[in-house]
Short mmCIF file of C-alpha atoms in Angstrom, two decimals:
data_model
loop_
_atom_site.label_atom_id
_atom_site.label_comp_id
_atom_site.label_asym_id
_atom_site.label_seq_id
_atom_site.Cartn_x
_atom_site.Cartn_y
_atom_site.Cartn_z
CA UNK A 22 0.00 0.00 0.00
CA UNK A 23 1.23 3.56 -1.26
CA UNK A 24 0.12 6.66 0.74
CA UNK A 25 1.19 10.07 -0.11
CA UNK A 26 2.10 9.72 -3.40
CA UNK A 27 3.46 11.63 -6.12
CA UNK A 28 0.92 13.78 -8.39
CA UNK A 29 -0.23 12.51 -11.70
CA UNK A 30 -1.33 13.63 -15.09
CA UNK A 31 -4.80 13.87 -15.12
CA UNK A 32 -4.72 11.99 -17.94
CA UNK A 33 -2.41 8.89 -16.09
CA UNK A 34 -4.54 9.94 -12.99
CA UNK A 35 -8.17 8.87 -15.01
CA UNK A 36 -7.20 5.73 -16.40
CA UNK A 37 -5.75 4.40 -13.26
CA UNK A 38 -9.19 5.66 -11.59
CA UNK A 39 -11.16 3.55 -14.29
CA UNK A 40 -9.00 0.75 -14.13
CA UNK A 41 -9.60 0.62 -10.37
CA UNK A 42 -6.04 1.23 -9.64
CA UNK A 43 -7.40 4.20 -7.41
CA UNK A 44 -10.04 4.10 -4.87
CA UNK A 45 -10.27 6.89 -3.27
CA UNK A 46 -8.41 10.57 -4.33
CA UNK A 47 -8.06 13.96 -2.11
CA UNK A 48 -7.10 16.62 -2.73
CA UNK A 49 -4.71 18.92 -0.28
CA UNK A 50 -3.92 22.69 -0.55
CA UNK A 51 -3.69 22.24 -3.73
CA UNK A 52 -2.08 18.63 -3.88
CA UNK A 53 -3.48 15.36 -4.84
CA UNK A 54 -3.27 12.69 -2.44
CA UNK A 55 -3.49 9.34 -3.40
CA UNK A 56 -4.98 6.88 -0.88
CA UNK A 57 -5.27 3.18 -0.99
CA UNK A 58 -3.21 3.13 -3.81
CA UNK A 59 -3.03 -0.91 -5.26
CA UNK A 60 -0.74 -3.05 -7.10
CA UNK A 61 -2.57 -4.51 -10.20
CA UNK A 62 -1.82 -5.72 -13.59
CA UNK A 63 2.27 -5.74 -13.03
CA UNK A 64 2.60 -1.52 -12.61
CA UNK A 65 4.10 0.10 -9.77
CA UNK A 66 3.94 3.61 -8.43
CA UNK A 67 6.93 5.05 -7.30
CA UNK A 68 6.85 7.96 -4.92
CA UNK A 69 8.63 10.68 -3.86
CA UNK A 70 11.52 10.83 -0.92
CA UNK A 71 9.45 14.47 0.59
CA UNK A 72 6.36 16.08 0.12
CA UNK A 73 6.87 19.70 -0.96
CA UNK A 74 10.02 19.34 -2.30
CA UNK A 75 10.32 19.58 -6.31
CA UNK A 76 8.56 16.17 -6.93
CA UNK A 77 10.02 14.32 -9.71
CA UNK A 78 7.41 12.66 -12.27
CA UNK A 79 5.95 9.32 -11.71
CA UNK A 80 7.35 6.23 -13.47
CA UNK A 81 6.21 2.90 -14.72
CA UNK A 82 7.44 -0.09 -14.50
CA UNK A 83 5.81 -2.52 -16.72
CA UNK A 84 6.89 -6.14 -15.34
CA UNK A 85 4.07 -7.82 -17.89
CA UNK A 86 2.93 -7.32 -21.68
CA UNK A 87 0.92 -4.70 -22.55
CA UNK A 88 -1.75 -7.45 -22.92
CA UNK A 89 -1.90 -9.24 -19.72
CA UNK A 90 -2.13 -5.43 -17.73
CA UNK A 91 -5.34 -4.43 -20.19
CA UNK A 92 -6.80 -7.99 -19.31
CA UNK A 93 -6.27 -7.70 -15.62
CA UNK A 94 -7.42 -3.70 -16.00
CA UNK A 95 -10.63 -5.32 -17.64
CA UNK A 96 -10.91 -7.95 -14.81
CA UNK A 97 -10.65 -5.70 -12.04
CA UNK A 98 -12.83 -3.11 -13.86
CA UNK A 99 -15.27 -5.32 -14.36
CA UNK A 100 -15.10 -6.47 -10.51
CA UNK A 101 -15.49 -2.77 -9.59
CA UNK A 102 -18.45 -1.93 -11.67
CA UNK A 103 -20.17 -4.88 -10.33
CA UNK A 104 -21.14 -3.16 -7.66
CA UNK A 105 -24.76 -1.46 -7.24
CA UNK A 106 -24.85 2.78 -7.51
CA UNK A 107 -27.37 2.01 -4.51
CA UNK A 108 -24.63 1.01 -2.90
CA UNK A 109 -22.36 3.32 -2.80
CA UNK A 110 -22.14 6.98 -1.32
CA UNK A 111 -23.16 9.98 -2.84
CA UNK A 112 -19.40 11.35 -2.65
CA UNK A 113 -18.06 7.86 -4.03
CA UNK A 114 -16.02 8.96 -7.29
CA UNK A 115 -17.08 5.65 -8.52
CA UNK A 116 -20.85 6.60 -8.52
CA UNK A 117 -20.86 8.57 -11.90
CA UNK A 118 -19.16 6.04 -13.63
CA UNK A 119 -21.09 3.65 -12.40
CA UNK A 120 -24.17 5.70 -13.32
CA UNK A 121 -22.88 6.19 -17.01
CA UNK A 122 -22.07 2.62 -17.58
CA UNK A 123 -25.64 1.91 -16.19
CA UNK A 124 -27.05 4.25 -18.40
CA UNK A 125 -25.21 3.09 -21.89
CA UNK A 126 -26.77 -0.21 -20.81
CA UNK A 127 -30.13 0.95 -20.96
CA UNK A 128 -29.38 2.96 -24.03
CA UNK A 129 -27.59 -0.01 -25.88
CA UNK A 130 -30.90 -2.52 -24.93
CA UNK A 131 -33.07 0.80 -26.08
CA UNK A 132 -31.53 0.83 -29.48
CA UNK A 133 -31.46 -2.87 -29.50
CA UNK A 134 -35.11 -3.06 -28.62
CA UNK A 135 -36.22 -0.43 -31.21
CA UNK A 136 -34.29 -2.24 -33.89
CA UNK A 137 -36.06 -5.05 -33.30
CA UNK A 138 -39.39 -3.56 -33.16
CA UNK A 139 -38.16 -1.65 -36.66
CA UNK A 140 -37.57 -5.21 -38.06
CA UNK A 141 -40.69 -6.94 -36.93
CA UNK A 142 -42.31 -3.69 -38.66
CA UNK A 143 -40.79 -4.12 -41.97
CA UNK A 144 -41.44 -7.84 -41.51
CA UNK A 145 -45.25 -7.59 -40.98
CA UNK A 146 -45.60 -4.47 -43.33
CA UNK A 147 -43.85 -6.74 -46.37
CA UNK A 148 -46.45 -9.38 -45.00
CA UNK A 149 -49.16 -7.58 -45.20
CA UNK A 150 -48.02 -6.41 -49.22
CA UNK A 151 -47.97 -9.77 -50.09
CA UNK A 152 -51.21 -10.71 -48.56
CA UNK A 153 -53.03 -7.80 -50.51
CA UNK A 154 -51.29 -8.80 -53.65
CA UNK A 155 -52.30 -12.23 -53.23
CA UNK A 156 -55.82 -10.97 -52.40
CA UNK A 157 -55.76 -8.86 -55.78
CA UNK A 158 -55.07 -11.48 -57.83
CA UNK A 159 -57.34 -14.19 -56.57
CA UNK A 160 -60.27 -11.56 -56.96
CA UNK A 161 -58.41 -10.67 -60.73
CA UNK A 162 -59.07 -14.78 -61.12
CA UNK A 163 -62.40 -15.20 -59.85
CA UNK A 164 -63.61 -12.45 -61.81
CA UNK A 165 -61.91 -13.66 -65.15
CA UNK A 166 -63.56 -17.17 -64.15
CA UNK A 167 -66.87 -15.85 -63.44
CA UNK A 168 -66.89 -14.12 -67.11
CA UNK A 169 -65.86 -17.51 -68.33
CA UNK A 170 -68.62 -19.11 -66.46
CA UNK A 171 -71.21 -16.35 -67.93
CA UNK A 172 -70.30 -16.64 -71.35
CA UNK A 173 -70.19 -20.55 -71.04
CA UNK A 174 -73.90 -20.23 -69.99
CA UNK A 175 -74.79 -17.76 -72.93
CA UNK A 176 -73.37 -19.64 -75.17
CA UNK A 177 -74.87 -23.14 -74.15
CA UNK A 178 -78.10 -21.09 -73.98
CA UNK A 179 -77.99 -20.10 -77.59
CA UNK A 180 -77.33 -23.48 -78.63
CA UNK A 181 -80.63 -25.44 -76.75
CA UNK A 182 -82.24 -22.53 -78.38
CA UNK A 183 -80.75 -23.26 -81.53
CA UNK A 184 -81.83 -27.08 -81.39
CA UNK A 185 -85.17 -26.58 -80.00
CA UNK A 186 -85.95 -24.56 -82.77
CA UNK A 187 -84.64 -26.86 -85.36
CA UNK A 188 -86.78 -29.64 -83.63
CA UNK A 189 -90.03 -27.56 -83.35
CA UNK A 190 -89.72 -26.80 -86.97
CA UNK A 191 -88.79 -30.66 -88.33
CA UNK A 192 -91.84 -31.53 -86.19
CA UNK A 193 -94.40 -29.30 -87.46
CA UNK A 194 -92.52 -30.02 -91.54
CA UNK A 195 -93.41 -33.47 -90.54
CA UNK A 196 -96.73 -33.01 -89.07
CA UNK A 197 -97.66 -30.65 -92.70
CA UNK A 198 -96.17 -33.81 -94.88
CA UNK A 199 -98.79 -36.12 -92.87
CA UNK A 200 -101.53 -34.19 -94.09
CA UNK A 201 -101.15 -35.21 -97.94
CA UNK A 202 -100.38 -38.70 -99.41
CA UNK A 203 -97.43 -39.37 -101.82
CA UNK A 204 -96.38 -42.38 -103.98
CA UNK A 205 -93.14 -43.61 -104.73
CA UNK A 206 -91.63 -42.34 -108.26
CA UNK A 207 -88.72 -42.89 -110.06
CA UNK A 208 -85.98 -40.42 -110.38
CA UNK A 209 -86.82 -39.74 -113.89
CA UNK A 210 -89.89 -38.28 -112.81
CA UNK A 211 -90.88 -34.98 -111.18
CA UNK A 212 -90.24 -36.23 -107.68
CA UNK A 213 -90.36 -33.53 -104.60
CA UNK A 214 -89.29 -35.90 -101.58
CA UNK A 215 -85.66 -37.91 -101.23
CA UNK A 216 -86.04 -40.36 -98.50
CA UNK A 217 -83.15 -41.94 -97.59
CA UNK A 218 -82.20 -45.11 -95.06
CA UNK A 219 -80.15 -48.48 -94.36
CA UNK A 220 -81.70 -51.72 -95.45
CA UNK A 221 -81.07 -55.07 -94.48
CA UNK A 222 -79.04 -57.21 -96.60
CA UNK A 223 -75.70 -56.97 -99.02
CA UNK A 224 -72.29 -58.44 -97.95
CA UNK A 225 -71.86 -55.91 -95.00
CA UNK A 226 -75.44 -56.18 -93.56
CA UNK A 227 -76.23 -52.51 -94.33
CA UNK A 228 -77.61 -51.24 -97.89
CA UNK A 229 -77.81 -47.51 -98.23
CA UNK A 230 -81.07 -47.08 -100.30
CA UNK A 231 -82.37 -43.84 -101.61
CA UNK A 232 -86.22 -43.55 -102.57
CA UNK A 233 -87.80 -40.82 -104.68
CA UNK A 234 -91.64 -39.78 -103.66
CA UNK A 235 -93.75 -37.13 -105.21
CA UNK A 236 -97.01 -36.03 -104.10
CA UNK A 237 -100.72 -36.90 -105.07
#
């Protein structure tokens, strides 16, 4: 343990006080004070033979690497800001700190939060796009089917109208050709009728025979 040491950059003096070299500082007419000053990470303070005198400027003695002292910095920074800012007094130079660290945690999950909320967002909006697009072109189908459908209908419509007036008019040319008699005629003569069907007989079964008949 170091007590009355020498004076520091403030530069020297604020990484040792984040790297919780430094627990406690005073100041004295003038004169900073160093107070339950530790060992860590291989560095050693080295101070002065008198206060008051010309003080010569503190050296360092680095017994490690450069990268085991940041990793035992980090460790016992880490240790340090483990503690609770309910914990600590209101004069504790360790309370803002701790109170800035504690607040770029809630900013960081802030930010980290919104982003996600941002991306759920886009994620649900794009969603929702292709839902409506989808929407659009099953109602683009249905009504391309339905004016299928409709002409299908029209057009079947015109037909059974078609054949139902080809029917009602063979029936009623029949029904007139019942009223008068005919007699069969050859072709020679003046015939007005061609009646035509398949008789029995020749080497296929079937004849095709074509009769002439003229009226009386």
């Amino acid at each position: 343990m170091l007590q009355n040491g020498v004076p520091l950059p403030s530069s020297i003096l604020a990484f040792l006080h984040v790297a919780g070299l430094i627990e406690k500082v005073n100041t004295l007419f003038g004169q900073v004070i160093y107070d339950q000053a530790h060992l860590n990470g291989g560095i050693l303070l080295i101070p002065s033979q008198e206060r008051g005198c010309d003080l010569l400027p503190p050296t360092l003695i680095a017994q490690e690497r450069f990268k085991s002292i940041n990793k035992d910095t980090q460790e016992v920074s880490q240790k340090e800001y483990n503690i609770r800012a309910s914990e600590l007094e209101i004069d504790d130079p360790r309370l803002p700190d701790l109170q800035a660290i504690k607040h770029a945690k809630h900013v960081k999950l802030a930010l980290s939060h919104h982003r996600k909320q941002k991306a759920q967002k886009k994620v649900a909006q794009q969603e929702k796009d292709k839902s409506k697009e989808l929407s659009e072109l099953i109602d683009a189908n249905t009504k391309a089917i339905a004016a299928s459908i409709k002409t299908a209908f029209s057009l079947n419509a015109r037909k059974r109208k078609a054949l139902l007036a080809e029917y009602r008019a063979t029936k009623k040319r029949r029904i007139t050709l019942s009223k008068y008699r005919v007699k069969k005629v050859a072709r020679s003569e003046k015939a007005s009728i061609l009646k035509c069907f398949d008789r029995r007989g020749g080497p296929y079964g079937l004849v095709h025979t074509h009769q002439w008949w003229a009226l009386v």
